[in-house]
mmCIF file of C-alpha atoms in Angstrom:
data_model
loop_
_atom_site.group_PDB
_atom_site.id
_atom_site.type_symbol
_atom_site.label_atom_id
_atom_site.label_comp_id
_atom_site.label_asym_id
_atom_site.label_seq_id
_atom_site.Cartn_x
_atom_site.Cartn_y
_atom_site.Cartn_z
ATOM 1 C CA MET A 189 131.490 94.065 117.190
ATOM 2 C CA GLU A 190 129.707 92.956 113.980
ATOM 3 C CA ASP A 191 132.738 93.056 111.688
ATOM 4 C CA THR A 192 134.804 90.234 113.188
ATOM 5 C CA ASN A 193 134.332 86.508 112.630
ATOM 6 C CA ARG A 194 131.959 87.119 109.739
ATOM 7 C CA ILE A 195 130.512 84.169 107.848
ATOM 8 C CA ASP A 196 130.915 84.790 104.126
ATOM 9 C CA SER A 197 128.113 82.443 103.077
ATOM 10 C CA LEU A 198 125.595 84.404 105.170
ATOM 11 C CA ASP A 199 126.910 87.715 103.856
ATOM 12 C CA LEU A 200 126.679 86.367 100.312
ATOM 13 C CA MET A 201 123.022 85.419 100.757
ATOM 14 C CA LYS A 202 122.278 88.816 102.265
ATOM 15 C CA GLY A 203 124.067 90.412 99.313
ATOM 16 C CA VAL A 204 121.843 88.491 96.887
ATOM 17 C CA VAL A 205 118.828 89.819 98.798
ATOM 18 C CA MET A 206 120.158 93.385 98.504
ATOM 19 C CA VAL A 207 120.624 93.106 94.747
ATOM 20 C CA LEU A 208 117.179 91.560 94.188
ATOM 21 C CA MET A 209 115.625 94.309 96.295
ATOM 22 C CA ALA A 210 116.953 96.938 93.905
ATOM 23 C CA ILE A 211 115.015 95.330 91.026
ATOM 24 C CA ASP A 212 111.716 95.915 92.787
ATOM 25 C CA HIS A 213 112.547 99.462 93.745
ATOM 26 C CA VAL A 214 113.616 100.384 90.216
ATOM 27 C CA ARG A 215 110.289 98.852 89.141
ATOM 28 C CA VAL A 216 108.444 101.297 91.419
ATOM 29 C CA TYR A 217 110.000 104.342 89.763
ATOM 30 C CA ALA A 218 109.653 102.761 86.321
ATOM 31 C CA GLY A 219 105.874 102.734 86.723
ATOM 32 C CA VAL A 220 105.791 98.987 86.048
ATOM 33 C CA PRO A 221 102.932 97.205 87.860
ATOM 34 C CA ALA A 222 103.557 94.798 90.744
ATOM 35 C CA GLY A 223 102.813 91.684 88.737
ATOM 36 C CA GLY A 224 99.993 90.911 86.344
ATOM 37 C CA PRO A 225 99.184 88.497 83.527
ATOM 38 C CA ASP A 226 102.341 89.288 81.524
ATOM 39 C CA PRO A 227 104.825 86.552 82.565
ATOM 40 C CA ALA A 228 107.845 88.864 82.234
ATOM 41 C CA VAL A 229 106.284 91.448 84.547
ATOM 42 C CA PHE A 230 105.001 88.745 86.890
ATOM 43 C CA PHE A 231 108.436 87.173 87.354
ATOM 44 C CA THR A 232 110.123 90.568 87.638
ATOM 45 C CA ARG A 233 107.975 91.071 90.702
ATOM 46 C CA TRP A 234 108.098 87.453 91.908
ATOM 47 C CA ILE A 235 111.889 87.157 92.093
ATOM 48 C CA THR A 236 111.936 90.059 94.545
ATOM 49 C CA HIS A 237 109.617 88.224 96.958
ATOM 50 C CA PHE A 238 112.716 86.618 98.456
ATOM 51 C CA VAL A 239 113.869 89.968 99.817
ATOM 52 C CA ALA A 240 111.721 90.656 102.904
ATOM 53 C CA PRO A 241 111.885 87.036 104.164
ATOM 54 C CA GLY A 242 115.655 87.094 103.690
ATOM 55 C CA PHE A 243 115.889 90.397 105.568
ATOM 56 C CA ALA A 244 113.970 89.145 108.600
ATOM 57 C CA PHE A 245 115.342 85.598 108.668
ATOM 58 C CA PHE A 246 119.022 86.474 108.361
ATOM 59 C CA ALA A 247 118.585 89.370 110.775
ATOM 60 C CA GLY A 248 117.510 86.745 113.302
ATOM 61 C CA THR A 249 120.568 84.646 112.446
ATOM 62 C CA GLY A 250 122.769 87.687 112.956
ATOM 63 C CA ILE A 251 121.215 88.268 116.378
ATOM 64 C CA TYR A 252 122.063 84.702 117.407
ATOM 65 C CA LEU A 253 125.684 85.042 116.280
ATOM 66 C CA MET A 254 125.957 88.409 118.015
ATOM 67 C CA ALA A 255 124.611 86.867 121.209
ATOM 68 C CA LYS A 256 127.343 84.232 121.078
ATOM 69 C CA ARG A 257 130.068 86.832 120.517
ATOM 70 C CA MET A 258 128.851 89.269 123.156
ATOM 71 C CA ASN A 259 127.934 86.731 125.837
ATOM 72 C CA ASP A 260 126.162 89.567 127.661
ATOM 73 C CA LEU A 261 122.364 89.330 127.647
ATOM 74 C CA LYS A 262 121.800 92.780 129.096
ATOM 75 C CA ALA A 263 124.066 94.463 126.532
ATOM 76 C CA LEU A 264 122.448 92.486 123.697
ATOM 77 C CA ARG A 265 118.969 93.542 124.764
ATOM 78 C CA ARG A 266 120.043 97.160 124.997
ATOM 79 C CA PHE A 267 121.545 96.990 121.511
ATOM 80 C CA LEU A 268 118.481 95.348 119.957
ATOM 81 C CA VAL A 269 116.011 97.786 121.489
ATOM 82 C CA THR A 270 118.166 100.791 120.606
ATOM 83 C CA ARG A 271 118.852 99.691 117.058
ATOM 84 C CA GLY A 272 115.239 98.679 116.533
ATOM 85 C CA LEU A 273 113.956 102.101 117.581
ATOM 86 C CA ILE A 274 116.557 103.773 115.370
ATOM 87 C CA LEU A 275 115.292 101.759 112.393
ATOM 88 C CA VAL A 276 111.691 102.739 113.115
ATOM 89 C CA ALA A 277 112.724 106.395 113.366
ATOM 90 C CA LEU A 278 114.662 106.164 110.095
ATOM 91 C CA GLU A 279 111.636 104.669 108.320
ATOM 92 C CA MET A 280 109.408 107.518 109.469
ATOM 93 C CA THR A 281 111.899 110.304 108.645
ATOM 94 C CA VAL A 282 114.932 109.833 106.408
ATOM 95 C CA ILE A 283 113.697 106.843 104.404
ATOM 96 C CA ARG A 284 110.283 108.395 103.856
ATOM 97 C CA VAL A 285 111.890 111.525 102.355
ATOM 98 C CA LEU A 286 114.294 109.473 100.228
ATOM 99 C CA TRP A 287 111.369 107.542 98.727
ATOM 100 C CA THR A 288 109.331 110.622 97.865
ATOM 101 C CA PHE A 289 111.683 113.614 97.692
ATOM 102 C CA ASN A 290 108.818 115.515 99.340
ATOM 103 C CA PHE A 291 107.847 116.491 102.884
ATOM 104 C CA ASP A 292 104.119 115.828 102.626
ATOM 105 C CA TYR A 293 103.918 114.065 105.984
ATOM 106 C CA LYS A 294 100.388 115.336 106.428
ATOM 107 C CA HIS A 295 98.951 112.994 103.822
ATOM 108 C CA TYR A 296 101.409 110.113 103.613
ATOM 109 C CA MET A 297 103.378 107.907 105.961
ATOM 110 C CA LEU A 298 104.437 104.329 105.280
ATOM 111 C CA ALA A 299 105.303 101.508 107.691
ATOM 112 C CA GLY A 300 107.582 99.532 105.411
ATOM 113 C CA VAL A 301 110.135 96.771 105.770
ATOM 114 C CA ILE A 302 112.573 98.778 107.906
ATOM 115 C CA TRP A 303 109.738 99.675 110.292
ATOM 116 C CA MET A 304 108.931 95.976 110.594
ATOM 117 C CA LEU A 305 112.546 94.979 111.171
ATOM 118 C CA GLY A 306 112.896 97.668 113.807
ATOM 119 C CA TRP A 307 109.890 96.586 115.852
ATOM 120 C CA CYS A 308 110.838 92.922 115.498
ATOM 121 C CA MET A 309 114.287 93.730 116.890
ATOM 122 C CA VAL A 310 112.680 95.513 119.823
ATOM 123 C CA ILE A 311 110.526 92.444 120.491
ATOM 124 C CA MET A 312 113.537 90.151 120.094
ATOM 125 C CA GLY A 313 115.201 92.216 122.792
ATOM 126 C CA GLY A 314 112.598 90.784 125.142
ATOM 127 C CA LEU A 315 112.763 87.245 123.734
ATOM 128 C CA VAL A 316 116.492 86.547 123.544
ATOM 129 C CA GLY A 317 116.490 85.291 127.130
ATOM 130 C CA LEU A 318 114.517 82.261 125.964
ATOM 131 C CA SER A 319 116.314 79.133 124.840
ATOM 132 C CA THR A 320 117.196 78.776 121.170
ATOM 133 C CA ARG A 321 114.877 75.774 120.897
ATOM 134 C CA THR A 322 111.976 77.711 122.396
ATOM 135 C CA LEU A 323 112.523 80.627 120.025
ATOM 136 C CA GLY A 324 112.675 78.273 117.046
ATOM 137 C CA ILE A 325 109.407 76.593 118.040
ATOM 138 C CA LEU A 326 107.814 79.984 118.657
ATOM 139 C CA GLY A 327 108.891 81.170 115.228
ATOM 140 C CA VAL A 328 107.429 78.142 113.446
ATOM 141 C CA VAL A 329 104.180 78.381 115.443
ATOM 142 C CA VAL A 330 103.773 82.061 114.540
ATOM 143 C CA ILE A 331 104.468 81.426 110.842
ATOM 144 C CA PHE A 332 102.051 78.521 110.509
ATOM 145 C CA GLY A 333 99.518 79.607 113.128
ATOM 146 C CA GLN A 334 99.208 83.234 112.085
ATOM 147 C CA ASP A 335 95.663 82.838 110.795
ATOM 148 C CA LEU A 336 94.522 81.675 114.216
ATOM 149 C CA VAL A 337 96.431 84.536 115.854
ATOM 150 C CA ARG A 338 94.789 86.953 113.429
ATOM 151 C CA LEU A 339 91.329 85.539 114.117
ATOM 152 C CA VAL A 340 91.698 85.897 117.886
ATOM 153 C CA ALA A 341 93.597 89.189 117.963
ATOM 154 C CA SER A 342 91.212 90.934 115.551
ATOM 155 C CA LYS A 343 88.421 90.408 118.069
ATOM 156 C CA VAL A 344 90.257 91.774 121.096
ATOM 157 C CA LEU A 345 92.653 94.429 119.783
ATOM 158 C CA PRO A 346 91.627 97.983 118.896
ATOM 159 C CA GLY A 347 91.637 98.693 115.160
ATOM 160 C CA PRO A 348 94.917 100.654 114.877
ATOM 161 C CA LEU A 349 96.848 98.131 116.969
ATOM 162 C CA ALA A 350 95.368 95.225 115.022
ATOM 163 C CA ALA A 351 96.417 96.920 111.777
ATOM 164 C CA ILE A 352 99.996 97.301 113.002
ATOM 165 C CA LEU A 353 100.312 93.832 114.474
ATOM 166 C CA ILE A 354 98.361 91.506 112.207
ATOM 167 C CA GLU A 355 96.138 93.052 109.530
ATOM 168 C CA GLY A 356 97.944 95.924 107.806
ATOM 169 C CA GLY A 357 96.152 98.568 105.793
ATOM 170 C CA TRP A 358 95.478 102.232 106.378
ATOM 171 C CA ILE A 359 95.270 103.913 109.768
ATOM 172 C CA GLY A 360 93.688 107.311 109.312
ATOM 173 C CA PHE A 361 94.267 110.269 111.603
ATOM 174 C CA GLY A 362 93.545 113.929 110.916
ATOM 175 C CA GLU A 363 93.844 114.590 107.196
ATOM 176 C CA GLY A 364 96.403 111.865 106.701
ATOM 177 C CA GLY A 365 97.344 108.506 108.087
ATOM 178 C CA LEU A 366 99.795 105.642 108.198
ATOM 179 C CA GLY A 367 99.908 102.917 105.573
ATOM 180 C CA VAL A 368 100.966 99.673 107.264
ATOM 181 C CA LEU A 369 102.602 97.579 104.572
ATOM 182 C CA TYR A 370 104.485 95.185 106.850
ATOM 183 C CA VAL A 371 102.750 93.938 109.984
ATOM 184 C CA ILE A 372 104.583 92.430 112.957
ATOM 185 C CA VAL A 373 102.949 88.987 112.701
ATOM 186 C CA PRO A 374 104.225 86.800 111.052
ATOM 187 C CA TRP A 375 107.550 88.609 110.605
ATOM 188 C CA ILE A 376 108.557 88.281 114.247
ATOM 189 C CA GLY A 377 108.130 84.535 113.728
ATOM 190 C CA VAL A 378 110.482 84.666 110.735
ATOM 191 C CA MET A 379 113.110 86.522 112.774
ATOM 192 C CA ALA A 380 112.767 84.081 115.675
ATOM 193 C CA ALA A 381 113.140 81.136 113.267
ATOM 194 C CA GLY A 382 116.231 82.805 111.807
ATOM 195 C CA TYR A 383 117.625 83.140 115.315
ATOM 196 C CA ALA A 384 117.251 79.400 115.854
ATOM 197 C CA PHE A 385 118.806 78.785 112.429
ATOM 198 C CA GLY A 386 121.913 80.556 113.703
ATOM 199 C CA ALA A 387 122.562 77.614 116.032
ATOM 200 C CA LEU A 388 123.514 75.560 112.964
ATOM 201 C CA TYR A 389 126.675 77.679 112.721
ATOM 202 C CA THR A 390 127.938 76.245 115.993
ATOM 203 C CA MET A 391 127.819 72.722 114.492
ATOM 204 C CA ASP A 392 130.333 70.964 112.288
ATOM 205 C CA PRO A 393 129.919 71.763 108.572
ATOM 206 C CA ASP A 394 128.572 68.341 107.546
ATOM 207 C CA THR A 395 125.854 68.391 110.210
ATOM 208 C CA ARG A 396 124.946 71.963 109.373
ATOM 209 C CA ARG A 397 124.624 71.258 105.658
ATOM 210 C CA HIS A 398 122.567 68.138 106.291
ATOM 211 C CA ARG A 399 120.138 70.047 108.484
ATOM 212 C CA CYS A 400 119.920 72.922 105.996
ATOM 213 C CA PHE A 401 118.816 70.394 103.397
ATOM 214 C CA GLN A 402 116.323 68.863 105.807
ATOM 215 C CA TYR A 403 114.733 72.127 106.892
ATOM 216 C CA GLY A 404 114.852 73.794 103.498
ATOM 217 C CA LEU A 405 113.441 70.850 101.571
ATOM 218 C CA ALA A 406 110.717 70.304 104.190
ATOM 219 C CA ALA A 407 109.569 73.915 103.871
ATOM 220 C CA THR A 408 109.734 73.782 100.073
ATOM 221 C CA ALA A 409 107.800 70.502 99.992
ATOM 222 C CA PHE A 410 105.093 72.000 102.204
ATOM 223 C CA PHE A 411 104.762 74.903 99.800
ATOM 224 C CA LEU A 412 104.656 72.722 96.691
ATOM 225 C CA ILE A 413 102.086 70.298 98.086
ATOM 226 C CA VAL A 414 99.740 72.688 99.876
ATOM 227 C CA GLY A 415 100.275 75.479 97.353
ATOM 228 C CA SER A 416 99.458 73.169 94.437
ATOM 229 C CA PHE A 417 96.153 72.157 95.991
ATOM 230 C CA ALA A 418 95.350 75.812 96.688
ATOM 231 C CA ALA A 419 96.270 76.877 93.150
ATOM 232 C CA MET A 420 94.107 74.161 91.615
ATOM 233 C CA SER A 421 91.117 74.855 93.837
ATOM 234 C CA SER A 422 91.051 78.628 94.159
ATOM 235 C CA GLY A 423 93.042 79.999 91.256
ATOM 236 C CA GLY A 424 95.870 81.718 93.083
ATOM 237 C CA GLY A 425 96.816 83.960 95.947
ATOM 238 C CA GLU A 426 97.329 87.697 95.788
ATOM 239 C CA SER A 427 94.451 89.274 93.886
ATOM 240 C CA GLY A 428 95.383 91.145 90.752
ATOM 241 C CA GLU A 429 98.740 89.366 90.372
ATOM 242 C CA GLY A 430 98.199 86.546 87.987
ATOM 243 C CA ALA A 431 94.961 85.200 89.443
ATOM 244 C CA GLY A 432 92.075 83.792 87.507
ATOM 245 C CA GLY A 433 92.951 82.155 84.217
ATOM 246 C CA ALA A 434 96.729 82.410 84.577
ATOM 247 C CA PRO A 435 98.900 79.327 83.970
ATOM 248 C CA PHE A 436 99.194 76.917 86.886
ATOM 249 C CA LEU A 437 102.802 77.924 87.681
ATOM 250 C CA MET A 438 101.839 81.573 88.014
ATOM 251 C CA ARG A 439 98.881 80.690 90.215
ATOM 252 C CA LEU A 440 101.142 78.536 92.382
ATOM 253 C CA LEU A 441 103.740 81.261 92.792
ATOM 254 C CA ASN A 442 101.185 84.012 93.324
ATOM 255 C CA GLN A 443 101.084 83.854 97.132
ATOM 256 C CA GLN A 444 99.877 86.504 99.552
ATOM 257 C CA LYS A 445 102.625 88.847 100.720
ATOM 258 C CA TYR A 446 100.643 91.473 102.657
ATOM 259 C CA PRO A 447 100.342 90.049 105.298
ATOM 260 C CA ALA A 448 102.783 87.299 104.390
ATOM 261 C CA SER A 449 101.077 83.896 104.386
ATOM 262 C CA ALA A 450 102.720 80.643 105.453
ATOM 263 C CA LEU A 451 102.782 79.616 101.791
ATOM 264 C CA PHE A 452 104.537 82.844 100.806
ATOM 265 C CA LEU A 453 107.159 82.322 103.520
ATOM 266 C CA THR A 454 107.815 78.652 102.766
ATOM 267 C CA MET A 455 107.989 79.484 99.049
ATOM 268 C CA THR A 456 110.822 81.923 99.744
ATOM 269 C CA LEU A 457 112.596 80.695 102.868
ATOM 270 C CA GLY A 458 112.593 77.021 101.837
ATOM 271 C CA PRO A 459 114.748 77.477 98.722
ATOM 272 C CA MET A 460 117.060 79.965 100.469
ATOM 273 C CA VAL A 461 117.810 77.564 103.322
ATOM 274 C CA THR A 462 118.224 74.665 100.871
ATOM 275 C CA LEU A 463 120.794 76.685 98.906
ATOM 276 C CA MET A 464 122.980 77.496 101.906
ATOM 277 C CA PRO A 465 125.153 74.330 101.644
ATOM 278 C CA PHE A 466 125.888 75.159 97.984
ATOM 279 C CA VAL A 467 126.680 78.775 98.854
ATOM 280 C CA GLU A 468 129.187 77.606 101.481
ATOM 281 C CA ARG A 469 131.081 75.650 98.829
ATOM 282 C CA LEU A 470 131.406 78.526 96.361
ATOM 283 C CA GLN A 471 134.976 79.430 95.561
ATOM 284 C CA PRO A 472 135.942 83.123 95.746
ATOM 285 C CA ARG A 473 135.021 84.950 92.549
ATOM 286 C CA PRO A 474 134.796 88.677 91.778
ATOM 287 C CA MET A 475 130.991 88.499 91.518
ATOM 288 C CA TRP A 476 130.704 86.663 94.822
ATOM 289 C CA ASN A 477 132.968 89.238 96.469
ATOM 290 C CA TRP A 478 130.656 92.005 95.292
ATOM 291 C CA LEU A 479 127.679 90.263 96.845
ATOM 292 C CA VAL A 480 129.539 89.579 100.096
ATOM 293 C CA THR A 481 130.399 93.288 100.300
ATOM 294 C CA PHE A 482 126.731 94.258 99.980
ATOM 295 C CA GLY A 483 125.782 91.666 102.593
ATOM 296 C CA ARG A 484 128.241 93.092 105.096
ATOM 297 C CA VAL A 485 126.652 96.547 105.043
ATOM 298 C CA PRO A 486 122.934 95.921 104.393
ATOM 299 C CA MET A 487 121.564 98.977 106.206
ATOM 300 C CA PHE A 488 124.094 101.329 104.615
ATOM 301 C CA TYR A 489 123.231 99.846 101.215
ATOM 302 C CA TYR A 490 119.512 100.229 101.884
ATOM 303 C CA LEU A 491 119.803 103.890 102.852
ATOM 304 C CA LEU A 492 121.919 104.634 99.797
ATOM 305 C CA HIS A 493 120.090 102.591 97.177
ATOM 306 C CA ILE A 494 116.771 104.470 97.407
ATOM 307 C CA PRO A 495 118.103 107.949 96.486
ATOM 308 C CA THR A 496 120.443 106.370 93.929
ATOM 309 C CA ILE A 497 117.508 104.752 92.136
ATOM 310 C CA HIS A 498 115.336 107.836 92.571
ATOM 311 C CA VAL A 499 117.957 110.114 91.010
ATOM 312 C CA ALA A 500 118.515 107.581 88.224
ATOM 313 C CA ALA A 501 114.785 107.672 87.475
ATOM 314 C CA MET A 502 114.940 111.468 87.273
ATOM 315 C CA ILE A 503 117.823 111.239 84.783
ATOM 316 C CA VAL A 504 115.879 108.730 82.685
ATOM 317 C CA SER A 505 112.878 111.056 82.778
ATOM 318 C CA VAL A 506 114.956 113.963 81.486
ATOM 319 C CA ALA A 507 116.443 111.798 78.725
ATOM 320 C CA ARG A 508 113.030 110.486 77.613
ATOM 321 C CA GLU A 509 110.762 113.473 78.218
ATOM 322 C CA GLY A 510 113.038 116.501 78.393
ATOM 323 C CA ASN A 511 112.119 117.185 82.020
ATOM 324 C CA VAL A 512 111.750 115.502 85.403
ATOM 325 C CA ASN A 513 108.226 114.121 85.511
ATOM 326 C CA PRO A 514 106.367 115.455 88.597
ATOM 327 C CA TRP A 515 105.052 111.930 89.174
ATOM 328 C CA LEU A 516 108.500 111.041 90.512
ATOM 329 C CA PHE A 517 107.828 113.251 93.518
ATOM 330 C CA GLY A 518 104.663 111.364 94.383
ATOM 331 C CA ASN A 519 104.183 109.170 97.390
ATOM 332 C CA HIS A 520 106.236 106.091 96.537
ATOM 333 C CA PRO A 521 106.569 103.161 97.078
ATOM 334 C CA TYR A 522 102.781 103.100 97.157
ATOM 335 C CA ALA A 523 103.033 104.179 93.543
ATOM 336 C CA PRO A 524 100.007 106.304 92.609
ATOM 337 C CA PRO A 525 97.674 104.404 90.299
ATOM 338 C CA ASP A 526 97.673 107.239 87.785
ATOM 339 C CA VAL A 527 101.050 106.560 86.171
ATOM 340 C CA PRO A 528 101.316 109.238 83.458
ATOM 341 C CA ALA A 529 100.426 108.084 79.965
ATOM 342 C CA GLY A 530 103.523 106.926 78.125
ATOM 343 C CA TYR A 531 105.710 107.061 81.208
ATOM 344 C CA GLN A 532 106.066 103.322 81.964
ATOM 345 C CA TRP A 533 109.491 101.939 81.135
ATOM 346 C CA SER A 534 110.215 98.803 79.177
ATOM 347 C CA LEU A 535 111.597 95.902 81.173
ATOM 348 C CA GLY A 536 114.843 96.205 79.230
ATOM 349 C CA LEU A 537 115.296 99.771 80.451
ATOM 350 C CA LEU A 538 114.299 98.743 83.971
ATOM 351 C CA TYR A 539 117.001 96.068 84.153
ATOM 352 C CA PHE A 540 119.590 98.323 82.512
ATOM 353 C CA VAL A 541 119.071 101.036 85.117
ATOM 354 C CA TRP A 542 119.068 98.387 87.870
ATOM 355 C CA ALA A 543 122.460 97.070 86.728
ATOM 356 C CA LEU A 544 123.965 100.557 86.606
ATOM 357 C CA CYS A 545 122.657 101.372 90.083
ATOM 358 C CA VAL A 546 124.054 98.145 91.555
ATOM 359 C CA ILE A 547 127.465 98.882 90.034
ATOM 360 C CA ALA A 548 127.376 102.431 91.387
ATOM 361 C CA LEU A 549 126.427 101.185 94.875
ATOM 362 C CA TYR A 550 129.352 98.778 95.092
ATOM 363 C CA PHE A 551 132.059 101.390 95.590
ATOM 364 C CA PRO A 552 130.570 103.268 98.566
ATOM 365 C CA SER A 553 129.501 99.914 100.047
ATOM 366 C CA LYS A 554 133.077 98.615 99.778
ATOM 367 C CA TRP A 555 134.356 101.783 101.469
ATOM 368 C CA PHE A 556 131.873 101.465 104.323
ATOM 369 C CA ALA A 557 132.567 97.748 104.771
ATOM 370 C CA ARG A 558 136.264 98.539 105.107
ATOM 371 C CA LEU A 559 135.480 101.326 107.568
ATOM 372 C CA ARG A 560 133.426 98.979 109.756
ATOM 373 C CA ALA A 561 136.133 96.321 109.629
ATOM 374 C CA THR A 562 138.953 98.673 110.662
ATOM 375 C CA LYS A 563 137.315 101.262 112.929
ATOM 376 C CA ARG A 564 135.612 100.707 116.255
ATOM 377 C CA TYR A 565 133.300 103.681 116.412
ATOM 378 C CA PRO A 566 130.179 102.595 118.387
ATOM 379 C CA TRP A 567 127.771 104.233 115.934
ATOM 380 C CA LEU A 568 128.943 101.956 113.123
ATOM 381 C CA SER A 569 127.127 99.020 114.765
ATOM 382 C CA TYR A 570 123.770 100.727 114.235
ATOM 383 C CA ILE A 571 124.064 101.171 110.448
#
């Protein structure tokens, strides 16, 4: 049901998100820090900030388009709840093992981006009965009013639930615990806004492009104006990533991701929405076709790219050190702070391995995209 009537421009943008995501995940295994005062390292991390917002926003758009195709609210809700719970289960089992190549569940569990997408889909299963306009307003209110939500909810919710919904951090139990990297608020707002964005694809192209410019430029302008004042007055956003005496541009771009602030989301979503009219006008090219292929099978790509990068890091370790460094079996992507001395890769090596991994991922992704387009097995809709 998801492989007919596809919109190439949306798949292309999702493909860009997939490729950028791989940069950050190679960075994890390369032992390169998540930002810092070095501009090259800072921007290596910063460019990947578009990934999670793109995931959640375009997932919402996909839900809207699916709703139009299915025209069956009950079936849509069942699909969203089922797929959402499958994603949560995958995060806690398969994906966790792929990240670490260990089974140390006792001391380490991570609620990452797939966990967040899963729970947001479950919640969307309860919200899709609302009008598109209502969902769009709700999404914007959650994104920009999240601090108020956090202030109120932190006073009434028990600690573990507050951590999952709004605060993030570590939830300890027994000898281990759960690290909540992606909270539900504001990401459910991003998905709801993406759902409303999907309505633009029922309009004529000129109207759609005009509104993309309007919405995208408005969000970007908000970020530039408010973010500039914040950068000048407080010296930046996320601590440890270019704060303090960094150049103004780095302070401006250094916005809080965990939990994602309104400035972080407008910094990323604004330019992506603004670019959509240009993406629609792109003529078919081999590179664009590669990206469209990745965008058509995002979950398959995600599941495959982690072990691909992990194995590539092991090969690099053997080539550089003569053995597979035990650090590579640590609890990633919360990379342990004690990166072995001399292990950290150069950025040149990081990008070289990233390019090879992306090339390697294209061929199985193309096969799976063709499978989904030609076969009607029900399980294919969930991957």
